[in-house]
Amino acid sequence: MKLPAFEYACPATLAEAVALLAAGDGDAKLLAGGQSLVPMMAFRVASPALLVDLRKLAELRRIEITGEAVRLGAMTRWRDIEDDARLDTAHPLLKAAVAEVAHYQIRNRGTVGGSIAHADPAAEMPGIAVACDAEIAVAGPAGSRVIGASDFFIAPLTTALAADEIIVEIRLPAWPAARRWAFKEFARRRGDFALAGTALFYDVDARGKAFNAHVGAIGVGDRPQRLAAAEAAINGQTVDIATSERAGSAASAAVTPQSDIHASAAYRQALLGTLVERALQSACA
Amino acid sequence: MKNTFIGSPVERREDLRFVRGRGQYVDDLEPDGLLYAVILRSAVAHGRIRSIDASAALRIAGVHAVITAQDMPDGPPIIAMRLQPMPEFKPFEQPVIAAGTVHYVGEPIAVVLPDTTAVGEDAHQRLARHNEPVPPVTDCASAARGDRLLFEAQGTNRSMTFTAACGDTDAAFAEAPYVRREKFRVQRHYGLTLEPRGVLAQWDAAKGRLTVSGAAKVPFFNRRILAKQIGLPENAIDMVENDVGGGFGARGEFYPEDFLIPFAARHVGRPVKWIEDRRENLMAMNHAREAEVDVEIACRRDGMILGLRGHADVDMGAYMRTNGAVGARNIAQFMSGPYAIPNIRITSSLWMTNKTPVGTYRGPGRFETDFFRERLFDMVAGDLGIDRVEFRRRNLIPASAMPYPFATITPFESKDEIDSGDYQVTLDRCLAEFGWAEKAKLQGRLIDGRYHGLAVGCFIEGGAAGPKETARLEINADGSVSVFMGSSAVGQGVETVFAQIAADALEVPMDRIAGVFHGSTAYVSDGYGAYHSRSVVMGGSALLDAVKNLHEAIRGEAAKRWGCASAEIKITEDRIGGPDGRAATFATFASLSAEGIFLNKKHTYTCGAHAAHVTVDARIGQVEIVDYLTVVDCGRIINPMTVRGQVIGSLVQGLGGAMLEHLVYDDEGQLLTGSLADYLLPTASDFLNLRAIVTDMFPSPINPLGAKGAGEGGIISAGGIMANAVANALSAFGVEPRELPLTPPKIWEMVQKGIPGSGLWPAPERHREECDRPLNPSLPAPAGPRGRSGSAG
Amino acid sequence: MQVSFEVNGNNVSVDVEPRMTLADCLRHMLRLTGTHVGCEHGVCGACTILVDGMAVRACLMLAVQADGSEVITIEGLSNDDALTPLQVSFRRHHALQCGFCTPGMIVTAHALLSEEPDADADRIREVLSGNLCRCTGYISIIDAVLDARAAYKKPAP
């Protein structure tokens, strides 16, 4: 399973990288961690004519925490997130999700930007991005723009990125200390793509009622999605067993997953409902 | 000095290179002038190849040649079967390369010979092939319908039916007060090895010698096959066994590549190396296990089994491979396992389908039958209101009945019998160590959101296939002894285990055994390799004979030199003493060599019991093992550490087969599980809390070591145990697994069907009327409907 | 193109096609065959090496990406005279049979214990879940890694 031949470039600046992509005329791909792209090339389902290696763009590998946002440079590795103690409080949901990504060796190389651009419907980071209303900052020949997560993921392995655009940063809104959250996924084995998963959070008002519920789902559709019906079942309620059961049922009813060799659509639907229900019951601050 | 290396947990010698990354596997060899071979394989399951146009491929820089069937003027040789080579199978044997028709996705159709594998894969994309696909046969049912045939001339897709019979099942079933009939199915999976296959062939035209590296399992057999196919005398071919990254029955049989690569080396006059990649391995290494059975049991009311009859349909894939009949045959003959069943009639039909051909995988046919049989036993025990342990006890073959004959199998008539064992003892030991009496109270209970289930089952494991093995000892200049074995290494530690046996028999320290050299045809005159857990029994016993012969040879040589009779020569450890104070050491007889053999026609039967405690999250179908105990008695234990490693390793493979692994095809005969992301192997976090106890209570009477084969017992029971444990955990839902693997979605679906009001509650099946009430009124009626048959769970 | 990096303490410079993986470069150009290739798609872990101190899958890295890096393979974690603590422990616990997964297991375990000498059985299992073994059933491997922790513990100040 040797890789097909390609031209290779390793630009020193972002502008250079953009120019190379543009010149590639749709047949150039970015190489970030390579943990998703290289296997695809090994199976020869991807054969770009040019690979543009981003590893010299040091400015893309950083984690910045401000009052407004957690800003992850696109080349930030899962390992960087695991090692950053600030994120235990600055974004515990992100940390919990990253702990589920693949395996130890993959997390040492794989990047946030790579995962977002790859857009596997069962991947954790796209799920976090959608659940948290992330903004994805990209750079292209025409300049920079910001794409909201709900507009970014279109279909399996398909995003709103143009062929000549590079993800520069993912911005997650700042995380209040008292927020309740949970991340739950179920896979055949540890580290496998989830058969279904949920990233959810809600805030609690002075009367103990939930508001601002965000329920994200992965593995149950063409792309990660927020489940408005499940959120509606939570908002304004005390999050107790009854609420979690209702939200779980609403989540289940809201999705139309695919069947594949690993699980039927019916199973995935039921699984999602169970995970949402259990996630709510275990949601912590 | 009386050594006790046998029985000691001696640390392995081979580890010294493996832990340093200094093993030498076939891909580590890179002779000068090497060309690679990249095999173009069929992308359709069934079709006619009209032509392959290699011209564009040959224009790629670095592509030296492309070989097809056209390069074999007498037509591509056919690979003859090694085991059960019956004339009925001949029409279904595999040609080394497709010529005219392809029968499975993955079948070799051309060999590209490039400088590098990468260039070879590039060339594949330039090979223009013109196929005419034909609708494929993708399962036993459609094979049986016969409207599409793989081999038109044969008029059928059925290559054979075996029958195992003893007693009179018609009479037994006619009289039985209780019968139950069920269908079960095991999925296609295989003995995937972490190191994919590889062959390196070097042809010395000047000497007319062919050297083939990458041999494993049965190098001598394979040399015989290759010699005939390639038109060379056997002694012009060396098969070299390097380090081997696992065998499990799958690696080492004669595959098409075992001809194609040596053929290519002669064709281009350069060394040629082929290394299988994982995508290929999934579609080209022998598949296994796919079988369905329709089986019926007859019992007395007290649970004594009167008879077992039924029919198995076994999916063979597209060709009869060298050992392809073994699993199917074993299903018929060994369905009874360690249980005394007086009347048996099991037929096993072998169906050709347009899928990867089938060979063996550890415990061939035995994993399948233990699933079928132990599931049936739990169902029957439930119907009869008899405790499941008690039911098994009543039917285990008693020790007094040894040697105990199996049902006779026809054709290729073979009788087999169990050599020794007391199955009550291993069962007792298992139950006691497991804590069955206490834990059984948890059966079916819901605690903290999880359902608890326990299962127990007994197994036997056949080993020590004959007919022969050879060992050779040679004294080195420094007086140390080198051991040469006809046995093969597949990771089981032969370099250490045979050194232990040799050191004990020679009564010398282990460091006087310079090394154990295995497998390669250059080492002994005639070797038989590693399969059917035979290495310790066959190789070890041959080694004992070699020691005896070496001592004879030393005595003879000393007597000659000292002018006395050999009876006057005394050998103590490595010192040789003669009359009048004459003395010498082994070093004096450097380069003296002796061979030993062991001939055997009987099998050994290792026995034991498994017990498991699982919990199930019924809402998502997830299963966790709380405790899983395997008790195995393998007679004389050479190295308790390595045998325990075999049991645990084998058990985890069995759990993979029970819960995870599945080679899935679609209706077009395309293999959907094309990577390790889809073919799921057990990882370190999947199966926890496993225990193994290995005992030596029942030595085998059929070999001088008293040993028995021990490589396969762990795997054999896993399917039946896990399925019974899950069934017992979910008895509230009437869950009755009838097929593997037990995936979370499957378990969930069975639970859904069992939930009252879900509209899916099936009607109970008809039994003999007398059995509709529990026979033991003091036991509570079982929850949920009983006695469903048919394949729907 | 020319790529220069450090392997097991030695500087090397090789001329590779961009498409050559680091695994193939190590095995075939540098003849460091201790790193094994089991799947070429990043699942089995047999190819695990250390790059700049971190355990990575060599089959998923291009050789050209290693330019300027420090690479350590199983050969760099071994010596001729004595076995290292992990190697001793693997042998003692019979944590290998065919040996094919072993270099990847040892490199990964070494990386883990270097960072987390107190890793417990759950953590070790979690980390090693990215390394497939077909022979041992893993229990002896986990035991071996647990037993080797003592050698990685930092002495008290």
PDB file of N, CA and C in Angstrom, chain B residues 11-12 15 18-22 25 27-28 30 122 190 192 194-195 244 246 248 278 361 491 641-642 645-646 649 652-653 661 675-676 681-685 690, chain C residues 19 27-28 31 33-34 36-41 43 74 78-80 82-83 87 91-92 94 96-101 106 125 129 132 134-139:
ATOM      1  N   GLU B  11      13.022 -18.639  30.687  1.00  0.00           N
ATOM      2  CA  GLU B  11      12.845 -17.482  29.807  1.00  0.00           C
ATOM      3  C   GLU B  11      13.350 -17.819  28.409  1.00  0.00           C
ATOM      4  N   ARG B  12      12.688 -17.243  27.433  1.00  0.00           N
ATOM      5  CA  ARG B  12      12.931 -17.657  26.050  1.00  0.00           C
ATOM      6  C   ARG B  12      14.192 -17.071  25.459  1.00  0.00           C
ATOM      7  N   ASP B  15      13.691 -14.411  22.605  1.00  0.00           N
ATOM      8  CA  ASP B  15      13.387 -13.043  23.049  1.00  0.00           C
ATOM      9  C   ASP B  15      14.578 -12.112  22.932  1.00  0.00           C
ATOM     10  N   PHE B  18      14.319 -10.639  19.624  1.00  0.00           N
ATOM     11  CA  PHE B  18      13.047  -9.974  19.346  1.00  0.00           C
ATOM     12  C   PHE B  18      12.894  -8.668  20.109  1.00  0.00           C
ATOM     13  N   VAL B  19      13.299  -8.644  21.374  1.00  0.00           N
ATOM     14  CA  VAL B  19      13.105  -7.402  22.143  1.00  0.00           C
ATOM     15  C   VAL B  19      14.046  -6.293  21.680  1.00  0.00           C
ATOM     16  N   ARG B  20      15.081  -6.659  20.975  1.00  0.00           N
ATOM     17  CA  ARG B  20      16.025  -5.664  20.455  1.00  0.00           C
ATOM     18  C   ARG B  20      15.696  -5.274  19.017  1.00  0.00           C
ATOM     19  N   GLY B  21      14.650  -5.830  18.473  1.00  0.00           N
ATOM     20  CA  GLY B  21      14.342  -5.547  17.079  1.00  0.00           C
ATOM     21  C   GLY B  21      15.321  -6.204  16.134  1.00  0.00           C
ATOM     22  N   ARG B  22      15.933  -7.286  16.580  1.00  0.00           N
ATOM     23  CA  ARG B  22      16.899  -7.982  15.737  1.00  0.00           C
ATOM     24  C   ARG B  22      16.368  -9.286  15.185  1.00  0.00           C
ATOM     25  N   TYR B  25      12.760 -11.260   9.823  1.00  0.00           N
ATOM     26  CA  TYR B  25      11.553 -11.689   9.114  1.00  0.00           C
ATOM     27  C   TYR B  25      11.833 -11.541   7.624  1.00  0.00           C
ATOM     28  N   ASP B  27      10.789  -9.806   5.171  1.00  0.00           N
ATOM     29  CA  ASP B  27      10.973  -8.487   4.566  1.00  0.00           C
ATOM     30  C   ASP B  27      12.261  -7.810   5.000  1.00  0.00           C
ATOM     31  N   ASP B  28      12.939  -8.383   5.989  1.00  0.00           N
ATOM     32  CA  ASP B  28      14.195  -7.789   6.422  1.00  0.00           C
ATOM     33  C   ASP B  28      15.356  -8.220   5.526  1.00  0.00           C
ATOM     34  N   GLU B  30      17.323  -8.376   2.088  1.00  0.00           N
ATOM     35  CA  GLU B  30      17.435  -7.587   0.852  1.00  0.00           C
ATOM     36  C   GLU B  30      18.713  -7.919   0.115  1.00  0.00           C
ATOM     37  N   ASP B 122       1.978   1.586  -8.974  1.00  0.00           N
ATOM     38  CA  ASP B 122       1.700   2.545 -10.059  1.00  0.00           C
ATOM     39  C   ASP B 122       1.368   1.780 -11.332  1.00  0.00           C
ATOM     40  N   TYR B 190     -10.696 -15.030  10.284  1.00  0.00           N
ATOM     41  CA  TYR B 190      -9.496 -15.767   9.915  1.00  0.00           C
ATOM     42  C   TYR B 190      -8.349 -15.504  10.861  1.00  0.00           C
ATOM     43  N   LEU B 192      -5.681 -13.941  11.058  1.00  0.00           N
ATOM     44  CA  LEU B 192      -4.833 -12.829  10.632  1.00  0.00           C
ATOM     45  C   LEU B 192      -3.558 -12.818  11.463  1.00  0.00           C
ATOM     46  N   LEU B 194       0.042 -10.726  12.396  1.00  0.00           N
ATOM     47  CA  LEU B 194       0.451  -9.327  12.382  1.00  0.00           C
ATOM     48  C   LEU B 194       1.490  -9.062  11.292  1.00  0.00           C
ATOM     49  N   GLU B 195       2.355 -10.041  11.062  1.00  0.00           N
ATOM     50  CA  GLU B 195       3.240  -9.914   9.914  1.00  0.00           C
ATOM     51  C   GLU B 195       2.496 -10.493   8.714  1.00  0.00           C
ATOM     52  N   VAL B 244       9.082 -15.680  11.990  1.00  0.00           N
ATOM     53  CA  VAL B 244       7.750 -15.702  11.416  1.00  0.00           C
ATOM     54  C   VAL B 244       6.812 -14.953  12.352  1.00  0.00           C
ATOM     55  N   GLY B 246       3.794 -14.948  13.370  1.00  0.00           N
ATOM     56  CA  GLY B 246       2.505 -15.589  13.633  1.00  0.00           C
ATOM     57  C   GLY B 246       2.086 -16.516  12.516  1.00  0.00           C
ATOM     58  N   PHE B 248      -0.981 -19.393  13.145  1.00  0.00           N
ATOM     59  CA  PHE B 248      -2.386 -19.612  13.483  1.00  0.00           C
ATOM     60  C   PHE B 248      -3.118 -20.477  12.462  1.00  0.00           C
ATOM     61  N   ARG B 278      -1.450  -5.244   3.827  1.00  0.00           N
ATOM     62  CA  ARG B 278      -2.575  -5.628   4.662  1.00  0.00           C
ATOM     63  C   ARG B 278      -3.879  -5.711   3.865  1.00  0.00           C
ATOM     64  N   TYR B 361      -7.916 -22.185  10.708  1.00  0.00           N
ATOM     65  CA  TYR B 361      -7.565 -21.180  11.716  1.00  0.00           C
ATOM     66  C   TYR B 361      -7.623 -21.952  13.012  1.00  0.00           C
ATOM     67  N   GLY B 491       6.115 -18.755  16.461  1.00  0.00           N
ATOM     68  CA  GLY B 491       6.052 -17.842  17.595  1.00  0.00           C
ATOM     69  C   GLY B 491       5.856 -18.553  18.915  1.00  0.00           C
ATOM     70  N   MET B 641       5.377 -21.319  31.415  1.00  0.00           N
ATOM     71  CA  MET B 641       5.196 -19.933  31.029  1.00  0.00           C
ATOM     72  C   MET B 641       4.736 -19.835  29.574  1.00  0.00           C
ATOM     73  N   THR B 642       5.358 -20.591  28.698  1.00  0.00           N
ATOM     74  CA  THR B 642       4.958 -20.486  27.295  1.00  0.00           C
ATOM     75  C   THR B 642       3.611 -21.146  27.059  1.00  0.00           C
ATOM     76  N   GLY B 645       1.055 -18.740  27.972  1.00  0.00           N
ATOM     77  CA  GLY B 645       0.985 -17.725  26.915  1.00  0.00           C
ATOM     78  C   GLY B 645       0.144 -18.197  25.740  1.00  0.00           C
ATOM     79  N   GLN B 646       0.282 -19.472  25.398  1.00  0.00           N
ATOM     80  CA  GLN B 646      -0.527 -20.028  24.310  1.00  0.00           C
ATOM     81  C   GLN B 646      -2.009 -19.998  24.670  1.00  0.00           C
ATOM     82  N   GLY B 649      -3.267 -16.282  24.782  1.00  0.00           N
ATOM     83  CA  GLY B 649      -3.265 -15.739  23.416  1.00  0.00           C
ATOM     84  C   GLY B 649      -4.364 -16.353  22.576  1.00  0.00           C
ATOM     85  N   VAL B 652      -7.838 -15.010  23.686  1.00  0.00           N
ATOM     86  CA  VAL B 652      -8.168 -13.669  23.179  1.00  0.00           C
ATOM     87  C   VAL B 652      -8.523 -13.734  21.694  1.00  0.00           C
ATOM     88  N   GLN B 653      -7.881 -14.612  20.954  1.00  0.00           N
ATOM     89  CA  GLN B 653      -8.294 -14.799  19.552  1.00  0.00           C
ATOM     90  C   GLN B 653      -9.730 -15.309  19.503  1.00  0.00           C
ATOM     91  N   GLU B 661     -14.533 -10.002  15.244  1.00  0.00           N
ATOM     92  CA  GLU B 661     -13.984 -10.177  13.892  1.00  0.00           C
ATOM     93  C   GLU B 661     -15.025 -10.686  12.912  1.00  0.00           C
ATOM     94  N   SER B 675      -9.864  -3.170   5.583  1.00  0.00           N
ATOM     95  CA  SER B 675      -8.754  -2.593   6.336  1.00  0.00           C
ATOM     96  C   SER B 675      -8.914  -2.986   7.805  1.00  0.00           C
ATOM     97  N   LEU B 676      -7.926  -2.671   8.596  1.00  0.00           N
ATOM     98  CA  LEU B 676      -8.008  -2.991  10.024  1.00  0.00           C
ATOM     99  C   LEU B 676      -8.916  -2.021  10.764  1.00  0.00           C
ATOM    100  N   LEU B 681      -9.751  -6.367  15.298  1.00  0.00           N
ATOM    101  CA  LEU B 681      -8.983  -7.293  16.124  1.00  0.00           C
ATOM    102  C   LEU B 681      -9.052  -6.874  17.585  1.00  0.00           C
ATOM    103  N   PRO B 682      -8.938  -7.816  18.490  1.00  0.00           N
ATOM    104  CA  PRO B 682      -8.886  -7.442  19.907  1.00  0.00           C
ATOM    105  C   PRO B 682      -7.689  -6.537  20.197  1.00  0.00           C
ATOM    106  N   THR B 683      -7.924  -5.538  21.047  1.00  0.00           N
ATOM    107  CA  THR B 683      -6.838  -4.691  21.512  1.00  0.00           C
ATOM    108  C   THR B 683      -6.675  -4.886  23.016  1.00  0.00           C
ATOM    109  N   ALA B 684      -5.677  -4.190  23.573  1.00  0.00           N
ATOM    110  CA  ALA B 684      -5.366  -4.372  24.992  1.00  0.00           C
ATOM    111  C   ALA B 684      -6.515  -3.982  25.901  1.00  0.00           C
ATOM    112  N   SER B 685      -7.411  -3.133  25.433  1.00  0.00           N
ATOM    113  CA  SER B 685      -8.466  -2.693  26.348  1.00  0.00           C
ATOM    114  C   SER B 685      -9.779  -3.439  26.171  1.00  0.00           C
ATOM    115  N   LEU B 690      -8.917 -11.985  32.425  1.00  0.00           N
ATOM    116  CA  LEU B 690      -8.792 -13.355  31.918  1.00  0.00           C
ATOM    117  C   LEU B 690      -7.780 -14.108  32.764  1.00  0.00           C
TER     118      LEU B 690
ATOM    119  N   ARG C  19       7.175  10.543  -1.515  1.00  0.00           N
ATOM    120  CA  ARG C  19       6.147   9.592  -1.115  1.00  0.00           C
ATOM    121  C   ARG C  19       6.650   8.470  -0.221  1.00  0.00           C
ATOM    122  N   ARG C  27      13.610   1.294   7.253  1.00  0.00           N
ATOM    123  CA  ARG C  27      13.802  -0.132   7.017  1.00  0.00           C
ATOM    124  C   ARG C  27      14.695  -0.409   5.809  1.00  0.00           C
ATOM    125  N   HIS C  28      14.442   0.293   4.715  1.00  0.00           N
ATOM    126  CA  HIS C  28      15.081  -0.086   3.467  1.00  0.00           C
ATOM    127  C   HIS C  28      16.288   0.766   3.114  1.00  0.00           C
ATOM    128  N   ARG C  31      18.409   0.509   6.702  1.00  0.00           N
ATOM    129  CA  ARG C  31      18.526  -0.897   7.104  1.00  0.00           C
ATOM    130  C   ARG C  31      18.299  -1.100   8.601  1.00  0.00           C
ATOM    131  N   THR C  33      15.864  -2.529  10.477  1.00  0.00           N
ATOM    132  CA  THR C  33      14.678  -3.344  10.222  1.00  0.00           C
ATOM    133  C   THR C  33      13.914  -3.709  11.483  1.00  0.00           C
ATOM    134  N   GLY C  34      14.320  -3.184  12.620  1.00  0.00           N
ATOM    135  CA  GLY C  34      13.601  -3.469  13.856  1.00  0.00           C
ATOM    136  C   GLY C  34      12.210  -2.875  13.874  1.00  0.00           C
ATOM    137  N   HIS C  36       8.766  -2.497  12.388  1.00  0.00           N
ATOM    138  CA  HIS C  36       8.033  -3.412  11.514  1.00  0.00           C
ATOM    139  C   HIS C  36       6.820  -2.751  10.901  1.00  0.00           C
ATOM    140  N   VAL C  37       6.422  -3.270   9.779  1.00  0.00           N
ATOM    141  CA  VAL C  37       5.267  -2.732   9.058  1.00  0.00           C
ATOM    142  C   VAL C  37       4.178  -3.795   9.041  1.00  0.00           C
ATOM    143  N   GLY C  38       3.049  -3.496   9.647  1.00  0.00           N
ATOM    144  CA  GLY C  38       1.982  -4.493   9.767  1.00  0.00           C
ATOM    145  C   GLY C  38       0.708  -4.125   9.040  1.00  0.00           C
ATOM    146  N   CYS C  39       0.558  -2.823   8.671  1.00  0.00           N
ATOM    147  CA  CYS C  39      -0.719  -2.465   8.050  1.00  0.00           C
ATOM    148  C   CYS C  39      -0.619  -1.317   7.059  1.00  0.00           C
ATOM    149  N   GLU C  40       0.352  -0.436   7.272  1.00  0.00           N
ATOM    150  CA  GLU C  40       0.531   0.735   6.402  1.00  0.00           C
ATOM    151  C   GLU C  40      -0.674   1.662   6.365  1.00  0.00           C
ATOM    152  N   HIS C  41      -1.574   1.552   7.327  1.00  0.00           N
ATOM    153  CA  HIS C  41      -2.626   2.562   7.382  1.00  0.00           C
ATOM    154  C   HIS C  41      -2.904   3.047   8.792  1.00  0.00           C
ATOM    155  N   VAL C  43      -3.003   1.680  11.920  1.00  0.00           N
ATOM    156  CA  VAL C  43      -3.851   1.024  12.926  1.00  0.00           C
ATOM    157  C   VAL C  43      -3.067   0.109  13.858  1.00  0.00           C
ATOM    158  N   ILE C  74      13.721   1.164  17.801  1.00  0.00           N
ATOM    159  CA  ILE C  74      13.986   0.123  18.796  1.00  0.00           C
ATOM    160  C   ILE C  74      15.484  -0.143  18.910  1.00  0.00           C
ATOM    161  N   SER C  78      18.151  -0.074  22.456  1.00  0.00           N
ATOM    162  CA  SER C  78      18.731  -1.374  22.787  1.00  0.00           C
ATOM    163  C   SER C  78      20.241  -1.245  22.829  1.00  0.00           C
ATOM    164  N   ASN C  79      20.885  -2.169  23.477  1.00  0.00           N
ATOM    165  CA  ASN C  79      22.338  -2.228  23.386  1.00  0.00           C
ATOM    166  C   ASN C  79      22.760  -3.693  23.357  1.00  0.00           C
ATOM    167  N   ASP C  80      24.037  -3.906  23.028  1.00  0.00           N
ATOM    168  CA  ASP C  80      24.519  -5.270  22.819  1.00  0.00           C
ATOM    169  C   ASP C  80      24.711  -6.027  24.113  1.00  0.00           C
ATOM    170  N   ALA C  82      23.559  -5.614  27.425  1.00  0.00           N
ATOM    171  CA  ALA C  82      22.531  -5.966  28.407  1.00  0.00           C
ATOM    172  C   ALA C  82      21.163  -5.584  27.886  1.00  0.00           C
ATOM    173  N   LEU C  83      20.163  -6.232  28.402  1.00  0.00           N
ATOM    174  CA  LEU C  83      18.796  -5.834  28.083  1.00  0.00           C
ATOM    175  C   LEU C  83      18.414  -4.643  28.943  1.00  0.00           C
ATOM    176  N   GLN C  87      13.014  -4.422  28.364  1.00  0.00           N
ATOM    177  CA  GLN C  87      13.301  -5.672  27.654  1.00  0.00           C
ATOM    178  C   GLN C  87      13.381  -6.840  28.640  1.00  0.00           C
ATOM    179  N   ARG C  91      10.720 -10.049  28.722  1.00  0.00           N
ATOM    180  CA  ARG C  91      11.170 -11.435  28.690  1.00  0.00           C
ATOM    181  C   ARG C  91      10.665 -12.197  29.909  1.00  0.00           C
ATOM    182  N   ARG C  92      10.771 -11.540  31.042  1.00  0.00           N
ATOM    183  CA  ARG C  92      10.363 -12.210  32.280  1.00  0.00           C
ATOM    184  C   ARG C  92       8.884 -12.557  32.264  1.00  0.00           C
ATOM    185  N   HIS C  94       7.048 -13.037  29.608  1.00  0.00           N
ATOM    186  CA  HIS C  94       6.611 -13.721  28.376  1.00  0.00           C
ATOM    187  C   HIS C  94       5.629 -12.827  27.628  1.00  0.00           C
ATOM    188  N   LEU C  96       5.911 -11.617  24.749  1.00  0.00           N
ATOM    189  CA  LEU C  96       6.046 -11.697  23.309  1.00  0.00           C
ATOM    190  C   LEU C  96       6.073 -13.159  22.902  1.00  0.00           C
ATOM    191  N   GLN C  97       5.589 -13.434  21.694  1.00  0.00           N
ATOM    192  CA  GLN C  97       5.681 -14.786  21.153  1.00  0.00           C
ATOM    193  C   GLN C  97       6.351 -14.727  19.789  1.00  0.00           C
ATOM    194  N   CYS C  98       5.692 -14.196  18.793  1.00  0.00           N
ATOM    195  CA  CYS C  98       6.333 -14.147  17.471  1.00  0.00           C
ATOM    196  C   CYS C  98       7.282 -12.958  17.355  1.00  0.00           C
ATOM    197  N   GLY C  99       7.114 -11.975  18.223  1.00  0.00           N
ATOM    198  CA  GLY C  99       8.034 -10.844  18.259  1.00  0.00           C
ATOM    199  C   GLY C  99       7.743  -9.716  17.285  1.00  0.00           C
ATOM    200  N   PHE C 100       6.702  -9.856  16.465  1.00  0.00           N
ATOM    201  CA  PHE C 100       6.519  -8.860  15.418  1.00  0.00           C
ATOM    202  C   PHE C 100       6.010  -7.531  15.962  1.00  0.00           C
ATOM    203  N   CYS C 101       5.152  -7.569  16.965  1.00  0.00           N
ATOM    204  CA  CYS C 101       4.613  -6.327  17.531  1.00  0.00           C
ATOM    205  C   CYS C 101       5.554  -5.739  18.561  1.00  0.00           C
ATOM    206  N   ILE C 106       7.450  -1.928  22.783  1.00  0.00           N
ATOM    207  CA  ILE C 106       8.501  -1.447  23.687  1.00  0.00           C
ATOM    208  C   ILE C 106       8.722   0.043  23.494  1.00  0.00           C
ATOM    209  N   ARG C 125      -3.066   0.157  29.540  1.00  0.00           N
ATOM    210  CA  ARG C 125      -3.947  -0.507  28.564  1.00  0.00           C
ATOM    211  C   ARG C 125      -4.462   0.493  27.541  1.00  0.00           C
ATOM    212  N   SER C 129      -3.573   0.290  23.659  1.00  0.00           N
ATOM    213  CA  SER C 129      -4.689  -0.142  22.810  1.00  0.00           C
ATOM    214  C   SER C 129      -4.453   0.254  21.361  1.00  0.00           C
ATOM    215  N   LEU C 132      -1.461  -3.410  18.198  1.00  0.00           N
ATOM    216  CA  LEU C 132      -2.071  -4.736  18.101  1.00  0.00           C
ATOM    217  C   LEU C 132      -1.058  -5.829  18.370  1.00  0.00           C
ATOM    218  N   ARG C 134      -1.246 -10.158  18.168  1.00  0.00           N
ATOM    219  CA  ARG C 134      -2.139 -11.255  17.810  1.00  0.00           C
ATOM    220  C   ARG C 134      -1.816 -12.511  18.601  1.00  0.00           C
ATOM    221  N   CYS C 135      -0.640 -12.530  19.233  1.00  0.00           N
ATOM    222  CA  CYS C 135      -0.163 -13.758  19.882  1.00  0.00           C
ATOM    223  C   CYS C 135      -0.456 -13.845  21.377  1.00  0.00           C
ATOM    224  N   THR C 136      -0.184 -12.768  22.111  1.00  0.00           N
ATOM    225  CA  THR C 136      -0.118 -12.914  23.565  1.00  0.00           C
ATOM    226  C   THR C 136      -1.445 -12.723  24.279  1.00  0.00           C
ATOM    227  N   GLY C 137      -2.385 -11.991  23.676  1.00  0.00           N
ATOM    228  CA  GLY C 137      -3.592 -11.662  24.428  1.00  0.00           C
ATOM    229  C   GLY C 137      -3.382 -10.513  25.399  1.00  0.00           C
ATOM    230  N   TYR C 138      -2.254  -9.850  25.337  1.00  0.00           N
ATOM    231  CA  TYR C 138      -1.979  -8.583  26.017  1.00  0.00           C
ATOM    232  C   TYR C 138      -1.721  -8.643  27.523  1.00  0.00           C
ATOM    233  N   ILE C 139      -2.250  -9.581  28.228  1.00  0.00           N
ATOM    234  CA  ILE C 139      -2.158  -9.546  29.690  1.00  0.00           C
ATOM    235  C   ILE C 139      -0.702  -9.528  30.137  1.00  0.00           C
TER     236      ILE C 139
END
